[in-house]
């Protein structure tokens, strides 16, 4: 992370400038070139510092009351940052001039570049070339801009601020930084967060990402003082290693990342032939990468805001548990269902604590959810006692109090706040969230006391569960990447027998087998291996043999093997006349194993990804798979295996003997290390099925495919 981390810091001239030039500055505060200047003047950017704002306009002596300059060359000093708000060719020249003047970074509003097609992409390449000689960084083109509200710095032309400026964080709360590839949606997130009462000190939109991308902004936010929570909106990631470095920087800084990643397209479906590649899809890979670094992937804007809102509190329990105190038994059941759905533990209160609460309110239900009933409002100290007991006796890391409209009652809310505030102040390491219905001004009073407030208790449970997953991720030690000796691959794609020899050398056990060129060779091999055997077409060009009848099972005699050899050769010629046929593979027929698929697929962004899933013909039907970047260690391999919906098949479901999960994990580790060491020529590797025998008996590959590229 060291070198990448240092590189993120070079964005300070863009995001914390002391001076800004506006090329294409307008006197009209409603125009694209006028809004940023008007915003910064109104918000006091570098107030009192002469030359901090430098409009460039050849037709005016002043712009919005600020002395203007006819050209970039006329600027009295090199600006830290500059806004470029002029059309295409002129924008390219402006970038070159700014670089020559010593400008540190340019924010290019101008559209008409790569988003328009090939001609625009060529223009964008020229734009980047114009900046390179000076080392000036570019944001955009075709971007909406950014803001750093802590400095009054608003190089952005969004109209969102007509309805309000970014909020300041409440005491004890952190600010949420927004990084978005979409300008319009980024400003939408800001406005929605503002209206929700969430502080957003920094917003950056990246546009076409000719130079700086989303990864750079996330990395800078990970190291910044302004931002404690990172919200990101992505349509696609271009630089996988840079993105991973940014996520690692955020995790190291213990800053939660909440991301909306839109767009779901299959990875290389037209070219991919292996099952692994065809079911991977960049969306599955993205899920795996985000999960690896503890990033929460939000499916909706509402969910993103919920998680950011709770994360502002900065409490991320490594071992999360939920305690619920409620005045409604029905709401308690609702929250229990929600907690079970997201895997948030709700252990019962200790028996002694239950007895103590029962003595306070005999008709209460003190298990968890703890239903103190509405009668407790006759004596507010009872509610305080219940809440205190849940924390001290129950030990819950997260607490939800469901008080519905009581939280807004003028006659009840002040006394209720006073009681609960005592508990909150005594336990600053716990998350206290109220599910109440209240006017905004009443909610703000609760929030000022340090409480989180949400109307929907089910959404509250989901957000609290995410805090625990952040805590688990932050507790993970940083593991330096392992350097593996490179593996030399053959010049062309191997057949099944050769692929198995390569993978066997990599540490993956194989079913006993022999490649046979004739029927007599097949009979001799079958007798040596022992009946019954399996016979398969041997060809590097026929990957899915079962689909053309290229696999024969239960061959139990010499005659059956001879007939099978002839049948397989006939089927190969009939169904794939152009394919290379290297003979027939005769293998021991293993019985009593669970069929699992292992694979490696090279993602164009993130590189080789290891896969494990339910095997045989079911892999594409059920797509019950788990992915992780190569290589994986044993604990990571076991976690992948246990995450499968079909894991009970390996764990003794319906009285079956438990499978050798340890051997399966070792095979997955070996294949992932092979994938990491094989280099970019390995397009995919697949073992399907891997036959996992009962515990202690091992796991053996029955089929293997290696796809290579030029």
Coordinates of N, CA and C in Angstrom, one line a residue, residues 245-398:
X245 N -5.9 -0.8 -4.2 CA -5.1 0.0 -3.3 C -5.9 1.0 -2.5
X246 N -6.9 1.6 -3.2 CA -7.8 2.6 -2.5 C -8.6 1.9 -1.4
X247 N -9.2 0.8 -1.7 CA -10.0 0.1 -0.7 C -9.2 -0.4 0.4
X248 N -7.9 -0.8 0.2 CA -7.0 -1.2 1.2 C -6.7 0.0 2.1
X249 N -6.5 1.2 1.5 CA -6.2 2.4 2.2 C -7.4 2.7 3.1
X250 N -8.6 2.6 2.6 CA -9.8 2.9 3.4 C -9.9 1.9 4.6
X251 N -9.7 0.6 4.3 CA -9.8 -0.3 5.4 C -8.7 -0.1 6.5
X252 N -7.5 0.2 6.0 CA -6.4 0.5 7.0 C -6.7 1.7 7.8
X253 N -7.4 2.7 7.3 CA -7.8 3.9 8.0 C -9.1 3.7 8.8
X254 N -9.7 2.5 8.7 CA -10.9 2.2 9.4 C -12.0 3.1 9.0
X255 N -12.1 3.4 7.7 CA -13.1 4.2 7.1 C -14.1 3.3 6.3
X256 N -15.3 3.2 6.7 CA -16.2 2.4 5.9 C -16.5 2.9 4.5
X257 N -16.6 2.0 3.5 CA -16.9 2.4 2.2 C -18.3 1.8 1.8
X258 N -19.2 2.6 1.4 CA -20.5 2.1 0.9 C -20.6 2.5 -0.6
X259 N -20.8 1.4 -1.4 CA -20.8 1.6 -2.8 C -22.0 1.2 -3.5
X260 N -22.5 2.0 -4.5 CA -23.5 1.5 -5.5 C -22.7 1.3 -6.7
X261 N -22.7 0.0 -7.2 CA -22.1 -0.4 -8.4 C -23.2 -0.8 -9.4
X262 N -23.4 0.0 -10.4 CA -24.5 -0.3 -11.4 C -23.9 -0.9 -12.6
X263 N -24.8 -1.6 -13.4 CA -24.4 -2.2 -14.6 C -24.0 -3.7 -14.3
X264 N -24.7 -4.6 -15.0 CA -24.5 -6.0 -14.7 C -24.3 -6.7 -16.1
X265 N -23.0 -7.0 -16.5 CA -22.8 -7.7 -17.8 C -22.0 -8.9 -17.6
X266 N -22.2 -9.9 -18.4 CA -21.4 -11.1 -18.3 C -20.0 -10.9 -18.8
X267 N -19.1 -11.6 -18.2 CA -17.7 -11.4 -18.5 C -17.3 -12.3 -19.7
X268 N -17.0 -11.7 -20.8 CA -16.5 -12.5 -21.9 C -17.3 -13.6 -22.4
X269 N -18.7 -13.5 -22.4 CA -19.5 -14.6 -22.8 C -19.3 -15.1 -24.2
X270 N -19.0 -14.2 -25.1 CA -18.8 -14.5 -26.5 C -17.6 -15.4 -26.7
X271 N -16.5 -15.1 -25.9 CA -15.3 -15.8 -26.1 C -15.1 -17.0 -25.1
X272 N -15.7 -16.9 -23.9 CA -15.4 -17.9 -22.9 C -16.1 -19.2 -23.2
X273 N -15.3 -20.3 -23.0 CA -15.9 -21.6 -23.2 C -16.1 -22.4 -22.0
X274 N -15.3 -22.1 -20.9 CA -15.4 -22.9 -19.7 C -16.6 -22.4 -18.9
X275 N -17.2 -23.3 -18.1 CA -18.3 -23.0 -17.2 C -17.9 -21.9 -16.3
X276 N -16.7 -21.9 -15.8 CA -16.2 -20.9 -14.8 C -16.4 -19.5 -15.4
X277 N -15.8 -19.3 -16.6 CA -15.8 -18.0 -17.2 C -17.2 -17.6 -17.6
X278 N -18.1 -18.5 -18.0 CA -19.4 -18.1 -18.5 C -20.3 -17.7 -17.4
X279 N -20.1 -18.2 -16.2 CA -21.0 -17.8 -15.1 C -20.4 -16.8 -14.2
X280 N -19.1 -16.4 -14.5 CA -18.5 -15.4 -13.6 C -19.2 -14.1 -13.6
X281 N -19.0 -13.4 -14.8 CA -19.7 -12.1 -14.9 C -19.0 -11.1 -14.0
X282 N -18.8 -9.9 -14.6 CA -18.0 -8.9 -13.8 C -18.8 -8.5 -12.5
X283 N -20.1 -8.7 -12.5 CA -20.8 -8.3 -11.3 C -20.5 -9.3 -10.1
X284 N -20.4 -10.6 -10.4 CA -20.0 -11.5 -9.4 C -18.6 -11.2 -8.9
X285 N -17.7 -10.9 -9.8 CA -16.3 -10.6 -9.4 C -16.3 -9.3 -8.6
X286 N -17.1 -8.3 -9.0 CA -17.1 -7.1 -8.2 C -17.6 -7.4 -6.8
X287 N -18.7 -8.2 -6.7 CA -19.2 -8.5 -5.3 C -18.0 -9.1 -4.5
X288 N -17.3 -10.0 -5.1 CA -16.2 -10.7 -4.4 C -15.1 -9.7 -3.9
X289 N -14.7 -8.8 -4.8 CA -13.7 -7.8 -4.5 C -14.2 -6.9 -3.4
X290 N -15.4 -6.4 -3.5 CA -15.9 -5.5 -2.4 C -16.0 -6.3 -1.1
X291 N -16.5 -7.5 -1.1 CA -16.6 -8.3 0.1 C -15.2 -8.5 0.8
X292 N -14.2 -8.7 -0.1 CA -12.9 -8.9 0.4 C -12.4 -7.8 1.3
X293 N -12.8 -6.6 0.9 CA -12.3 -5.4 1.6 C -13.3 -4.8 2.6
X294 N -14.4 -5.5 2.8 CA -15.4 -5.1 3.8 C -16.2 -3.9 3.3
X295 N -16.3 -3.7 1.9 CA -17.2 -2.7 1.4 C -18.6 -3.1 1.4
X296 N -19.5 -2.3 1.8 CA -20.9 -2.6 1.7 C -21.5 -2.2 0.3
X297 N -22.0 -3.1 -0.4 CA -22.6 -2.8 -1.7 C -24.1 -2.5 -1.5
X298 N -24.5 -1.3 -1.7 CA -25.9 -0.9 -1.5 C -26.6 -1.1 -2.8
X299 N -27.8 -1.6 -2.7 CA -28.6 -1.8 -3.9 C -29.5 -0.7 -4.3
X300 N -29.8 0.2 -3.3 CA -30.6 1.4 -3.6 C -30.0 2.6 -2.9
X301 N -30.4 3.8 -3.4 CA -30.0 5.0 -2.7 C -30.4 5.1 -1.3
X302 N -31.6 4.6 -1.0 CA -32.2 4.6 0.4 C -31.2 3.8 1.3
X303 N -30.8 2.6 0.8 CA -29.9 1.8 1.6 C -28.6 2.4 1.8
X304 N -28.0 3.0 0.7 CA -26.8 3.7 0.9 C -26.8 4.8 1.9
X305 N -27.9 5.6 1.9 CA -28.0 6.7 2.9 C -28.2 6.1 4.3
X306 N -29.0 5.1 4.4 CA -29.2 4.4 5.7 C -27.9 4.0 6.3
X307 N -27.0 3.3 5.6 CA -25.8 2.8 6.1 C -24.8 4.0 6.4
X308 N -24.8 5.0 5.5 CA -23.9 6.1 5.8 C -24.4 6.9 7.0
X309 N -25.6 7.0 7.2 CA -26.2 7.7 8.3 C -25.7 7.1 9.6
X310 N -25.9 5.8 9.7 CA -25.5 5.1 10.9 C -23.9 5.0 11.1
X311 N -23.2 4.9 9.9 CA -21.8 4.9 10.0 C -21.1 6.2 10.5
X312 N -21.9 7.3 10.3 CA -21.3 8.6 10.8 C -21.0 8.5 12.3
X313 N -21.7 7.6 13.1 CA -21.4 7.5 14.5 C -20.0 7.0 14.8
X314 N -19.5 6.2 13.8 CA -18.1 5.8 13.9 C -17.9 4.6 14.9
X315 N -19.0 3.8 15.1 CA -18.9 2.7 16.0 C -19.1 1.4 15.2
X316 N -18.0 0.6 15.1 CA -18.1 -0.6 14.3 C -17.7 -1.8 15.1
X317 N -18.7 -2.4 15.7 CA -18.3 -3.6 16.6 C -17.8 -4.8 15.9
X318 N -16.7 -5.3 16.4 CA -16.1 -6.5 15.8 C -17.1 -7.7 15.9
X319 N -17.7 -7.7 17.1 CA -18.7 -8.8 17.4 C -20.0 -8.1 17.7
X320 N -20.8 -8.0 16.6 CA -22.0 -7.3 16.7 C -23.2 -8.2 17.3
X321 N -24.0 -7.6 18.0 CA -25.3 -8.2 18.5 C -26.3 -7.2 18.7
X322 N -27.6 -7.6 18.6 CA -28.7 -6.6 18.6 C -29.6 -6.9 19.8
X323 N -29.8 -5.8 20.6 CA -30.8 -5.8 21.6 C -31.9 -4.9 21.3
X324 N -33.1 -5.3 21.4 CA -34.3 -4.5 21.0 C -35.2 -4.3 22.3
X325 N -35.4 -3.0 22.6 CA -36.4 -2.7 23.6 C -37.6 -2.0 22.9
X326 N -38.8 -2.4 23.2 CA -39.9 -2.0 22.4 C -41.2 -1.9 23.3
X327 N -42.1 -1.1 22.8 CA -43.4 -1.0 23.5 C -44.4 -1.7 22.7
X328 N -44.0 -2.4 21.6 CA -44.9 -3.2 20.8 C -44.3 -4.6 20.5
X329 N -45.1 -5.6 20.9 CA -44.6 -7.0 20.6 C -44.5 -7.2 19.1
X330 N -45.5 -6.7 18.4 CA -45.4 -6.9 16.9 C -44.2 -6.3 16.3
X331 N -43.8 -5.1 16.7 CA -42.6 -4.5 16.1 C -41.4 -5.3 16.5
X332 N -41.4 -5.9 17.7 CA -40.3 -6.8 18.1 C -40.1 -8.0 17.2
X333 N -41.2 -8.6 16.9 CA -41.2 -9.7 15.9 C -40.7 -9.3 14.6
X334 N -41.1 -8.1 14.1 CA -40.7 -7.6 12.8 C -39.2 -7.4 12.8
X335 N -38.6 -6.9 13.9 CA -37.2 -6.6 13.9 C -36.4 -7.9 14.1
X336 N -37.0 -8.9 14.8 CA -36.4 -10.2 14.9 C -36.3 -10.9 13.5
X337 N -37.3 -10.8 12.8 CA -37.3 -11.4 11.4 C -36.2 -10.7 10.6
X338 N -36.1 -9.4 10.6 CA -35.2 -8.7 9.9 C -33.7 -9.0 10.3
X339 N -33.5 -9.2 11.6 CA -32.2 -9.5 12.1 C -31.8 -10.9 11.6
X340 N -32.7 -11.9 11.6 CA -32.4 -13.2 11.1 C -32.0 -13.2 9.7
X341 N -32.8 -12.4 8.9 CA -32.5 -12.3 7.4 C -31.1 -11.8 7.1
X342 N -30.6 -10.9 7.9 CA -29.3 -10.3 7.6 C -28.2 -10.9 8.5
X343 N -28.5 -11.9 9.3 CA -27.5 -12.6 10.1 C -27.0 -11.8 11.3
X344 N -27.8 -11.0 11.8 CA -27.4 -10.2 13.0 C -27.9 -10.9 14.3
X345 N -27.0 -11.4 15.1 CA -27.4 -12.2 16.3 C -28.3 -11.4 17.3
X346 N -29.3 -12.0 17.8 CA -30.1 -11.4 18.9 C -30.2 -12.4 20.0
X347 N -29.1 -12.6 20.8 CA -29.1 -13.5 21.9 C -30.1 -13.1 23.0
X348 N -30.7 -14.0 23.7 CA -31.6 -13.6 24.8 C -30.9 -12.9 26.0
X349 N -31.6 -12.2 26.7 CA -31.1 -11.6 27.9 C -30.8 -12.7 28.9
X350 N -29.7 -12.5 29.8 CA -29.4 -13.5 30.8 C -30.6 -13.7 31.7
X351 N -30.8 -14.9 32.3 CA -32.0 -15.2 33.1 C -32.1 -14.3 34.3
X352 N -30.9 -14.0 35.0 CA -31.0 -13.1 36.1 C -31.5 -11.7 35.7
X353 N -31.1 -11.2 34.6 CA -31.5 -9.9 34.1 C -33.0 -10.0 33.8
X354 N -33.5 -11.1 33.2 CA -34.9 -11.2 32.9 C -35.7 -11.1 34.2
X355 N -35.2 -11.8 35.2 CA -36.0 -11.8 36.5 C -36.0 -10.4 37.1
X356 N -34.9 -9.7 37.0 CA -34.9 -8.3 37.5 C -35.9 -7.4 36.7
X357 N -35.9 -7.5 35.4 CA -36.9 -6.7 34.6 C -38.3 -7.1 34.9
X358 N -38.5 -8.4 35.1 CA -39.8 -8.9 35.3 C -40.4 -8.3 36.7
X359 N -39.4 -8.1 37.6 CA -39.8 -7.6 38.9 C -40.2 -6.1 38.8
X360 N -39.6 -5.4 37.8 CA -39.9 -4.0 37.6 C -41.3 -3.9 36.9
X361 N -41.5 -4.7 35.9 CA -42.8 -4.7 35.1 C -43.2 -6.1 35.0
X362 N -44.1 -6.6 35.9 CA -44.5 -8.0 35.9 C -45.0 -8.5 34.5
X363 N -45.7 -7.6 33.8 CA -46.3 -8.1 32.6 C -45.4 -7.8 31.3
X364 N -44.2 -7.5 31.6 CA -43.2 -7.3 30.4 C -42.8 -8.6 29.9
X365 N -42.1 -8.6 28.7 CA -41.5 -9.8 28.1 C -40.0 -9.5 28.0
X366 N -39.2 -9.9 29.0 CA -37.8 -9.4 29.0 C -36.8 -10.3 28.3
X367 N -37.2 -11.1 27.3 CA -36.3 -12.0 26.7 C -35.3 -11.3 25.7
X368 N -35.7 -10.9 24.6 CA -35.1 -10.1 23.5 C -35.7 -10.5 22.2
X369 N -36.6 -9.7 21.7 CA -36.9 -8.3 22.1 C -37.4 -8.2 23.5
X370 N -37.0 -7.1 24.1 CA -37.5 -6.8 25.5 C -38.7 -5.9 25.3
X371 N -39.9 -6.4 25.6 CA -41.1 -5.6 25.5 C -41.5 -5.1 26.9
X372 N -41.2 -3.8 27.1 CA -41.6 -3.2 28.4 C -43.0 -2.7 28.4
X373 N -43.7 -2.8 27.3 CA -45.1 -2.4 27.0 C -45.3 -0.9 27.3
X374 N -46.3 -0.3 26.8 CA -46.6 1.1 26.9 C -46.8 1.5 28.4
X375 N -47.1 0.6 29.2 CA -47.3 0.9 30.6 C -46.1 1.5 31.3
X376 N -44.9 1.3 30.7 CA -43.6 1.8 31.2 C -43.6 3.3 31.2
X377 N -44.4 3.9 30.3 CA -44.4 5.4 30.2 C -45.0 6.0 31.4
X378 N -45.7 5.2 32.2 CA -46.2 5.8 33.5 C -45.0 6.2 34.5
X379 N -43.9 5.5 34.3 CA -42.7 5.8 35.1 C -41.5 5.7 34.1
X380 N -41.0 6.9 33.7 CA -39.9 6.9 32.7 C -38.6 6.2 33.2
X381 N -38.4 6.2 34.5 CA -37.2 5.6 35.0 C -37.2 4.1 34.7
X382 N -38.4 3.5 34.5 CA -38.4 2.1 34.1 C -37.8 1.9 32.7
X383 N -38.1 2.8 31.8 CA -37.5 2.6 30.5 C -36.0 2.8 30.5
X384 N -35.5 3.7 31.3 CA -34.1 3.9 31.5 C -33.4 2.6 32.1
X385 N -34.1 2.0 33.1 CA -33.6 0.8 33.7 C -33.6 -0.4 32.7
X386 N -34.6 -0.5 31.9 CA -34.6 -1.5 30.8 C -33.5 -1.3 29.9
X387 N -33.3 -0.1 29.4 CA -32.2 0.2 28.4 C -30.8 -0.1 29.0
X388 N -30.6 0.3 30.3 CA -29.3 0.1 31.0 C -29.1 -1.4 31.1
X389 N -30.1 -2.1 31.5 CA -29.9 -3.6 31.7 C -29.5 -4.2 30.4
X390 N -30.1 -3.8 29.3 CA -29.8 -4.4 28.0 C -28.3 -4.2 27.6
X391 N -27.7 -3.1 28.0 CA -26.3 -2.9 27.7 C -25.4 -3.5 28.7
X392 N -25.7 -3.4 30.0 CA -24.8 -3.9 31.0 C -24.9 -5.4 31.2
X393 N -26.2 -5.8 31.2 CA -26.5 -7.3 31.5 C -26.5 -8.1 30.2
X394 N -27.1 -7.5 29.2 CA -27.2 -8.2 27.9 C -26.0 -8.1 27.1
X395 N -25.2 -7.0 27.2 CA -23.9 -6.8 26.5 C -24.1 -6.6 25.0
X396 N -25.3 -6.1 24.6 CA -25.5 -5.9 23.2 C -24.7 -4.7 22.7
X397 N -24.0 -4.9 21.5 CA -23.3 -3.8 20.9 C -24.2 -2.8 20.2
X398 N -25.3 -3.2 19.7 CA -26.3 -2.3 19.1 C -27.6 -2.5 19.7

